[in-house]
Each structure stands twice: as C-alpha cells, then as structure tokens.
C-alpha cells in the first residue's frame, strides 16, 4: 500500500473518531444522527481500503438510507433533546 | 496501462481533499444551527463519493467504481430525510 | 501518457474547487450563503475530479459519466431541501443580505 493511501486513511480516521465523540457527547439527538451518517460514510471508505467492495456497497446502501430513516422514526417518538 | 502514483500531483490533490474534509468537520462541530450541520454533512457525502472514485484509481481496480455509483445514487436520501424532518413533514 | 497529464490537471482543478467550497463553508456568514457557496462549488469540483479519473482510464469513462450524471441530478435536490428546511425552521438571514424573495412570496400567499 502506498504511503499516500496511508496518509488518507490517517486523516479519515481522525474524522471518524471526532464524529464518534459527537455521537457520544451530543445532547441534541438530530446531531447524533447526522454524526452517525458521517461514521457510516467513513466506514464505507475503510471497507474499500481493506479490499472488501461488497461490504462497502452494503454499508453505503444501508448506512445512507435505512439507518437514518429508522433513527429518525425512533427520534420522532422519543423526542429530540436528551434531558439530564 | 495501469496507473501508478508518482510525482507531486496526487499528493497535492489528496492534501486539498483532506483540508476540505477537515474544514467541513470544523463547520459540523461549531455550526450554530441544525441546518449548518446538515450542509456540512451534505458536503462530506459528496467528497466521500469523490474519495471512493480516487481510491478506485489508486488501487487500479474498476470494480471499486460500483461502490461510488451506489453512493452517488443513495447518499442524498439521508440529507433529504433529515431536511424534511426539520421542516415538519415526514 | 498525455491522457494521464490531462486527467491529473482536471483532478487538481476539482480538488481546488472542493477546497474552496469547504473554505466558503467555514467563512461565510449565514446558512444560505454557506449552502450556496459550498453545494454548487463542490458539485463542480466532484464532476471535474471524476472526469479526470475517466480521462486517465478511458475504459472507465462510461461509468464515470454515469456517476457524474447522478451527482448532477441528486445534489441540487438535497441543497433545495436544506434551504427550504432552514427557511421554514426560522433561521434568520444575515443582516447584510439585500432581498428575500421567498419571504415576499410567503407574505403574498398569506394575504391572498
């Protein structure tokens, strides 16, 4: 693997960690859903780098459409803000 | 003829894309309202499609383009669903 | 060989456009300006980059054109949805903005 791809993976894993921290710490559940969409995006890139394009296609299809829809439906029932 | 990474241009290109990703992430973190964060997510989805195509070029495999194709078709549904939710539809 | 150089020039142009779009996303004053500058410029940058990849590998060109067409069709839809949702949820315009056509239209619709 070329060092350029390693550099790209390093930068994207930084984004992945920050988005996961946002999911953990955010009180606004809509922001958490957006951050989970970003996590699924970057996980799809990582599956491609690990040479599993079929898993990457599945992750792209499910993470982009289905997960966000289900989480939005759940958030509509549960309420948007997390109360302490 | 297979593609090989050499010369300065791929490094400049990946550096520009990474700067774009980091700036979008900063806007996602500080964005005062919810639509700011949705715009940042939209930009990140488009940049991700481009990164998938560029990785297909760097690995020199045509089958990797299919992932980018699926992503280009489906990625906007998440943003549209969240925008409709904000608007009060859905 | 010449195709590789031309394709890399296209890719660099696309990268510059995407970088400038993210800079606009960071620097512009309100949601509408950010959406305007970032969504349009990033669409152009993505199209230019993918066309560059298609020029480097001419066998990949049909699939690259298909990806370009899908990006060109889906990106304005999401941008329109975000802008409408931002206006409907009551995000204020930047004080320096000059006109507000959608607000005037909504006001006319209320009066009629």
Short mmCIF file of C-alpha atoms in Angstrom, two decimals:
data_model
loop_
_atom_site.label_atom_id
_atom_site.label_comp_id
_atom_site.label_asym_id
_atom_site.label_seq_id
_atom_site.Cartn_x
_atom_site.Cartn_y
_atom_site.Cartn_z
CA UNK A 1 0.00 0.00 0.00
CA UNK A 2 1.27 3.41 -0.94
CA UNK A 3 2.09 5.97 1.75
CA UNK A 4 -0.41 8.37 0.14
CA UNK A 5 -3.27 5.97 0.91
CA UNK A 6 -1.97 5.58 4.45
CA UNK A 7 -2.00 9.37 4.86
CA UNK A 8 -5.58 9.49 3.57
CA UNK A 9 -6.64 6.74 5.99
CA UNK A 10 -4.96 8.56 8.87
CA UNK A 11 -6.85 11.79 8.16
CA UNK A 12 -10.16 9.99 7.72
CA UNK A 13 -9.75 8.02 10.97
CA UNK A 14 -9.31 11.35 12.77
CA UNK A 15 -12.69 12.41 11.35
CA UNK A 16 -14.17 9.05 12.39
CA UNK A 17 -13.02 9.45 16.00
CA UNK A 18 -14.32 13.02 16.22
CA UNK A 19 -17.72 12.02 14.78
CA UNK A 20 -17.97 9.17 17.28
CA UNK A 21 -17.21 11.58 20.12
CA UNK A 22 -20.01 13.83 18.83
CA UNK A 23 -22.42 10.88 18.92
CA UNK A 24 -21.40 10.17 22.50
CA UNK A 25 -21.46 13.70 23.89
CA UNK A 26 -24.22 15.50 21.99
CA UNK A 27 -27.48 16.30 23.79
CA UNK A 28 -29.29 17.02 20.51
CA UNK A 29 -30.22 13.65 19.04
CA UNK A 30 -30.55 15.06 15.49
CA UNK A 31 -26.85 15.99 15.60
CA UNK A 32 -26.10 12.46 16.79
CA UNK A 33 -27.99 11.01 13.81
CA UNK A 34 -26.04 13.25 11.41
CA UNK A 35 -22.78 12.17 13.03
CA UNK A 36 -23.77 8.52 12.69
CA UNK A 37 -24.31 9.17 8.96
CA UNK A 38 -20.75 10.54 8.79
CA UNK A 39 -19.42 7.48 10.65
CA UNK A 40 -21.11 5.15 8.17
CA UNK A 41 -19.66 7.19 5.27
CA UNK A 42 -16.10 6.82 6.51
CA UNK A 43 -16.59 3.17 7.48
CA UNK A 44 -17.57 2.56 3.86
CA UNK A 45 -14.27 4.11 2.70
CA UNK A 46 -12.36 1.94 5.18
CA UNK A 47 -14.05 -1.24 3.93
CA UNK A 48 -12.94 -0.25 0.44
CA UNK A 49 -9.35 0.30 1.60
CA UNK A 50 -9.45 -3.13 3.27
CA UNK A 51 -10.34 -4.55 -0.19
CA UNK A 52 -13.93 -5.61 0.55
CA UNK A 53 -16.02 -3.75 -2.05
CA UNK A 54 -19.13 -5.89 -1.47
CA UNK A 55 -19.22 -4.97 2.22
CA UNK A 56 -18.59 -1.36 1.23
CA UNK A 57 -21.60 -1.39 -1.12
CA UNK A 58 -23.80 -2.84 1.63
CA UNK A 59 -22.54 -0.32 4.16
CA UNK A 60 -23.19 2.52 1.71
CA UNK A 61 -26.74 1.40 0.91
CA UNK A 62 -27.78 0.63 4.48
CA UNK A 63 -25.89 3.42 6.25
CA UNK A 64 -27.06 6.12 3.85
CA UNK A 65 -30.74 5.33 3.59
CA UNK A 66 -32.04 2.79 6.03
CA UNK A 67 -30.24 3.62 9.29
CA UNK A 68 -31.03 7.33 9.06
CA UNK A 69 -34.69 6.63 8.34
CA UNK A 70 -35.10 4.21 11.23
CA UNK A 71 -33.27 6.50 13.66
CA UNK A 72 -35.38 9.49 12.55
CA UNK A 73 -38.55 7.47 13.10
CA UNK A 74 -37.35 6.49 16.57
CA UNK A 75 -36.41 10.07 17.35
CA UNK A 76 -39.87 11.27 16.32
CA UNK A 77 -41.31 9.02 19.05
CA UNK A 78 -38.64 9.63 21.69
CA UNK A 79 -38.22 13.41 21.38
CA UNK A 80 -35.36 15.46 20.03
CA UNK A 81 -33.50 16.61 23.12
CA UNK A 82 -31.94 14.37 25.70
CA UNK A 83 -32.92 15.61 29.17
CA UNK A 84 -30.47 15.29 32.05
CA UNK B 1 -1.76 0.93 -18.94
CA UNK B 2 -2.08 0.70 -15.15
CA UNK B 3 -1.95 3.85 -13.09
CA UNK B 4 0.94 4.39 -10.70
CA UNK B 5 1.19 7.01 -8.01
CA UNK B 6 4.26 9.10 -8.67
CA UNK B 7 5.10 12.75 -8.92
CA UNK B 8 3.76 15.64 -6.88
CA UNK B 9 0.20 15.97 -8.20
CA UNK B 10 -1.50 13.09 -6.31
CA UNK B 11 -0.04 14.40 -3.06
CA UNK B 12 -1.34 17.94 -3.69
CA UNK B 13 -4.73 16.54 -4.66
CA UNK B 14 -5.10 14.36 -1.55
CA UNK B 15 -3.90 17.24 0.62
CA UNK B 16 -6.57 19.54 -0.83
CA UNK B 17 -9.30 16.93 -0.28
CA UNK B 18 -8.17 16.30 3.30
CA UNK B 19 -8.20 20.05 4.02
CA UNK B 20 -11.75 20.14 2.64
CA UNK B 21 -12.81 17.27 4.90
CA UNK B 22 -11.26 18.93 7.96
CA UNK B 23 -12.92 22.30 7.23
CA UNK B 24 -16.31 20.62 6.78
CA UNK B 25 -15.79 18.77 10.06
CA UNK B 26 -14.99 22.06 11.83
CA UNK B 27 -18.23 23.56 10.48
CA UNK B 28 -20.06 20.42 11.64
CA UNK B 29 -18.66 20.88 15.14
CA UNK B 30 -19.21 24.63 15.60
CA UNK B 31 -22.30 25.15 13.40
CA UNK B 32 -24.72 27.21 15.47
CA UNK B 33 -27.96 25.84 13.99
CA UNK B 34 -29.03 22.40 12.79
CA UNK B 35 -29.14 23.33 9.04
CA UNK B 36 -25.44 24.27 9.23
CA UNK B 37 -24.63 20.75 10.30
CA UNK B 38 -26.85 19.30 7.59
CA UNK B 39 -24.99 21.37 4.96
CA UNK B 40 -21.66 20.10 6.33
CA UNK B 41 -22.92 16.50 6.11
CA UNK B 42 -24.03 17.09 2.52
CA UNK B 43 -20.58 18.36 1.54
CA UNK B 44 -18.99 15.37 3.29
CA UNK B 45 -21.16 12.91 1.34
CA UNK B 46 -20.11 14.44 -2.00
CA UNK B 47 -16.44 14.50 -1.01
CA UNK B 48 -16.78 10.85 0.07
CA UNK B 49 -18.05 9.89 -3.39
CA UNK B 50 -15.00 11.57 -4.92
CA UNK B 51 -12.69 9.80 -2.44
CA UNK B 52 -14.18 6.44 -3.44
CA UNK B 53 -13.54 7.16 -7.14
CA UNK B 54 -9.98 8.32 -6.40
CA UNK B 55 -9.32 5.16 -4.34
CA UNK B 56 -10.53 3.10 -7.29
CA UNK B 57 -7.91 4.94 -9.36
CA UNK B 58 -5.14 4.45 -6.79
CA UNK B 59 -5.86 0.72 -6.35
CA UNK B 60 -6.35 0.45 -10.13
CA UNK B 61 -9.47 -1.72 -9.92
CA UNK B 62 -12.60 -0.98 -11.92
CA UNK B 63 -14.94 -2.89 -9.59
CA UNK B 64 -14.40 -0.24 -6.90
CA UNK B 65 -16.27 2.28 -9.04
CA UNK B 66 -19.52 0.43 -8.29
CA UNK B 67 -19.32 1.50 -4.65
CA UNK B 68 -19.08 5.14 -5.73
CA UNK B 69 -22.01 4.63 -8.10
CA UNK B 70 -24.22 3.21 -5.32
CA UNK B 71 -23.14 6.03 -3.05
CA UNK B 72 -23.89 8.70 -5.64
CA UNK B 73 -27.40 7.29 -6.10
CA UNK B 74 -28.28 6.78 -2.44
CA UNK B 75 -26.35 9.30 -0.37
CA UNK B 76 -28.75 12.19 -0.83
CA UNK B 77 -31.69 10.33 0.72
CA UNK B 78 -30.30 10.79 4.24
CA UNK B 79 -29.92 14.55 3.78
CA UNK B 80 -33.36 14.91 2.22
CA UNK B 81 -34.96 12.84 5.01
CA UNK B 82 -33.37 14.98 7.71
CA UNK B 83 -34.34 18.19 5.91
CA UNK B 84 -37.94 17.00 5.63
CA UNK B 85 -37.88 16.15 9.33
CA UNK B 86 -36.66 19.66 10.21
CA UNK B 87 -39.38 21.16 8.06
CA UNK B 88 -42.03 19.21 9.94
CA UNK B 89 -43.04 16.87 7.14
CA UNK B 90 -42.19 13.14 7.28
CA UNK C 1 0.88 9.41 -21.21
CA UNK C 2 -0.70 12.64 -22.42
CA UNK C 3 -4.04 11.38 -21.10
CA UNK C 4 -2.54 10.94 -17.65
CA UNK C 5 -1.27 14.53 -17.57
CA UNK C 6 -4.59 15.97 -18.77
CA UNK C 7 -6.54 13.84 -16.29
CA UNK C 8 -4.33 14.91 -13.41
CA UNK C 9 -4.82 18.55 -14.35
CA UNK C 10 -8.61 18.00 -14.27
CA UNK C 11 -8.28 16.31 -10.88
CA UNK C 12 -6.21 19.17 -9.47
CA UNK C 13 -8.80 21.70 -10.69
CA UNK C 14 -11.52 19.67 -8.99
CA UNK C 15 -9.51 19.46 -5.79
CA UNK C 16 -9.03 23.23 -5.76
CA UNK C 17 -12.78 23.73 -6.24
CA UNK C 18 -13.59 21.36 -3.38
CA UNK C 19 -11.06 23.08 -1.12
CA UNK C 20 -12.54 26.50 -1.92
CA UNK C 21 -16.04 25.15 -1.29
CA UNK C 22 -15.03 23.97 2.17
CA UNK C 23 -13.33 27.31 2.82
CA UNK C 24 -16.60 29.02 1.91
CA UNK C 25 -18.45 26.66 4.22
CA UNK C 26 -16.14 27.79 7.02
CA UNK C 27 -16.05 31.53 6.30
CA UNK C 28 -19.48 32.63 5.05
CA UNK C 29 -21.79 34.48 7.43
CA UNK C 30 -25.12 32.61 7.38
CA UNK C 31 -26.70 29.29 6.41
CA UNK C 32 -27.94 30.38 2.98
CA UNK C 33 -24.58 31.80 1.89
CA UNK C 34 -22.82 28.71 3.14
CA UNK C 35 -25.20 26.42 1.27
CA UNK C 36 -24.90 28.49 -1.90
CA UNK C 37 -21.12 28.62 -1.99
CA UNK C 38 -20.46 25.11 -0.83
CA UNK C 39 -23.03 23.00 -2.64
CA UNK C 40 -22.52 24.46 -6.10
CA UNK C 41 -18.74 24.58 -5.94
CA UNK C 42 -18.43 21.09 -4.52
CA UNK C 43 -20.66 19.72 -7.29
CA UNK C 44 -18.40 21.28 -9.91
CA UNK C 45 -15.29 20.02 -8.14
CA UNK C 46 -16.62 16.47 -7.89
CA UNK C 47 -17.60 16.47 -11.57
CA UNK C 48 -14.18 17.71 -12.63
CA UNK C 49 -12.34 15.17 -10.46
CA UNK C 50 -14.37 12.19 -11.68
CA UNK C 51 -13.97 13.33 -15.29
CA UNK C 52 -10.21 13.45 -14.68
CA UNK C 53 -10.27 9.82 -13.50
CA UNK C 54 -12.26 8.92 -16.61
CA UNK C 55 -9.67 10.61 -18.84
CA UNK C 56 -6.78 8.76 -17.16
CA UNK C 57 -8.51 5.40 -17.75
CA UNK C 58 -10.55 5.71 -20.96
CA UNK C 59 -12.13 2.28 -20.34
CA UNK C 60 -13.75 3.64 -17.16
CA UNK C 61 -15.24 6.67 -18.89
CA UNK C 62 -18.89 5.43 -19.25
CA UNK C 63 -19.17 4.54 -15.58
CA UNK C 64 -17.54 7.83 -14.56
CA UNK C 65 -20.01 9.74 -16.74
CA UNK C 66 -22.85 7.83 -15.04
CA UNK C 67 -21.55 8.86 -11.60
CA UNK C 68 -21.25 12.48 -12.82
CA UNK C 69 -24.86 12.43 -14.07
CA UNK C 70 -26.14 11.06 -10.75
CA UNK C 71 -24.21 13.68 -8.76
CA UNK C 72 -25.52 16.38 -11.08
CA UNK C 73 -29.12 15.25 -10.51
CA UNK C 74 -29.08 14.50 -6.79
CA UNK C 75 -27.00 17.34 -5.36
CA UNK C 76 -29.37 20.25 -6.22
CA UNK C 77 -32.28 18.24 -4.75
CA UNK C 78 -30.60 17.97 -1.37
CA UNK C 79 -29.47 21.61 -1.48
CA UNK C 80 -33.02 22.76 -2.22
CA UNK C 81 -34.40 20.62 0.62
CA UNK C 82 -31.86 22.05 3.08
CA UNK C 83 -32.54 25.65 2.06
CA UNK C 84 -36.30 25.24 2.34
CA UNK C 85 -35.99 23.50 5.71
CA UNK C 86 -33.70 26.24 7.01
CA UNK C 87 -36.16 28.94 5.99
CA UNK C 88 -39.16 27.08 7.38
CA UNK C 89 -37.47 26.46 10.75
CA UNK C 90 -36.92 30.19 11.11
CA UNK C 91 -33.17 30.64 10.61
CA UNK C 92 -32.57 34.38 10.27
CA UNK C 93 -30.95 35.90 7.19
CA UNK C 94 -27.64 37.71 7.51
CA UNK C 95 -28.30 41.43 8.24
CA UNK C 96 -26.33 42.50 5.14
CA UNK C 97 -28.44 40.49 2.69
CA UNK C 98 -30.31 42.56 0.13
CA UNK C 99 -33.51 40.76 -0.83
CA UNK C 100 -35.75 37.96 0.40
CA UNK C 101 -37.92 36.74 -2.45
CA UNK C 102 -39.21 33.62 -0.69
CA UNK C 103 -40.35 35.68 2.30
CA UNK C 104 -42.19 38.10 -0.02
CA UNK C 105 -43.82 35.16 -1.77
CA UNK C 106 -44.97 33.65 1.53
CA UNK C 107 -46.37 37.04 2.60
CA UNK C 108 -48.30 37.42 -0.67
CA UNK C 109 -49.66 33.90 -0.24
CA UNK C 110 -50.87 34.77 3.25
CA UNK C 111 -52.62 37.95 2.07
CA UNK C 112 -54.29 36.31 -0.93
#
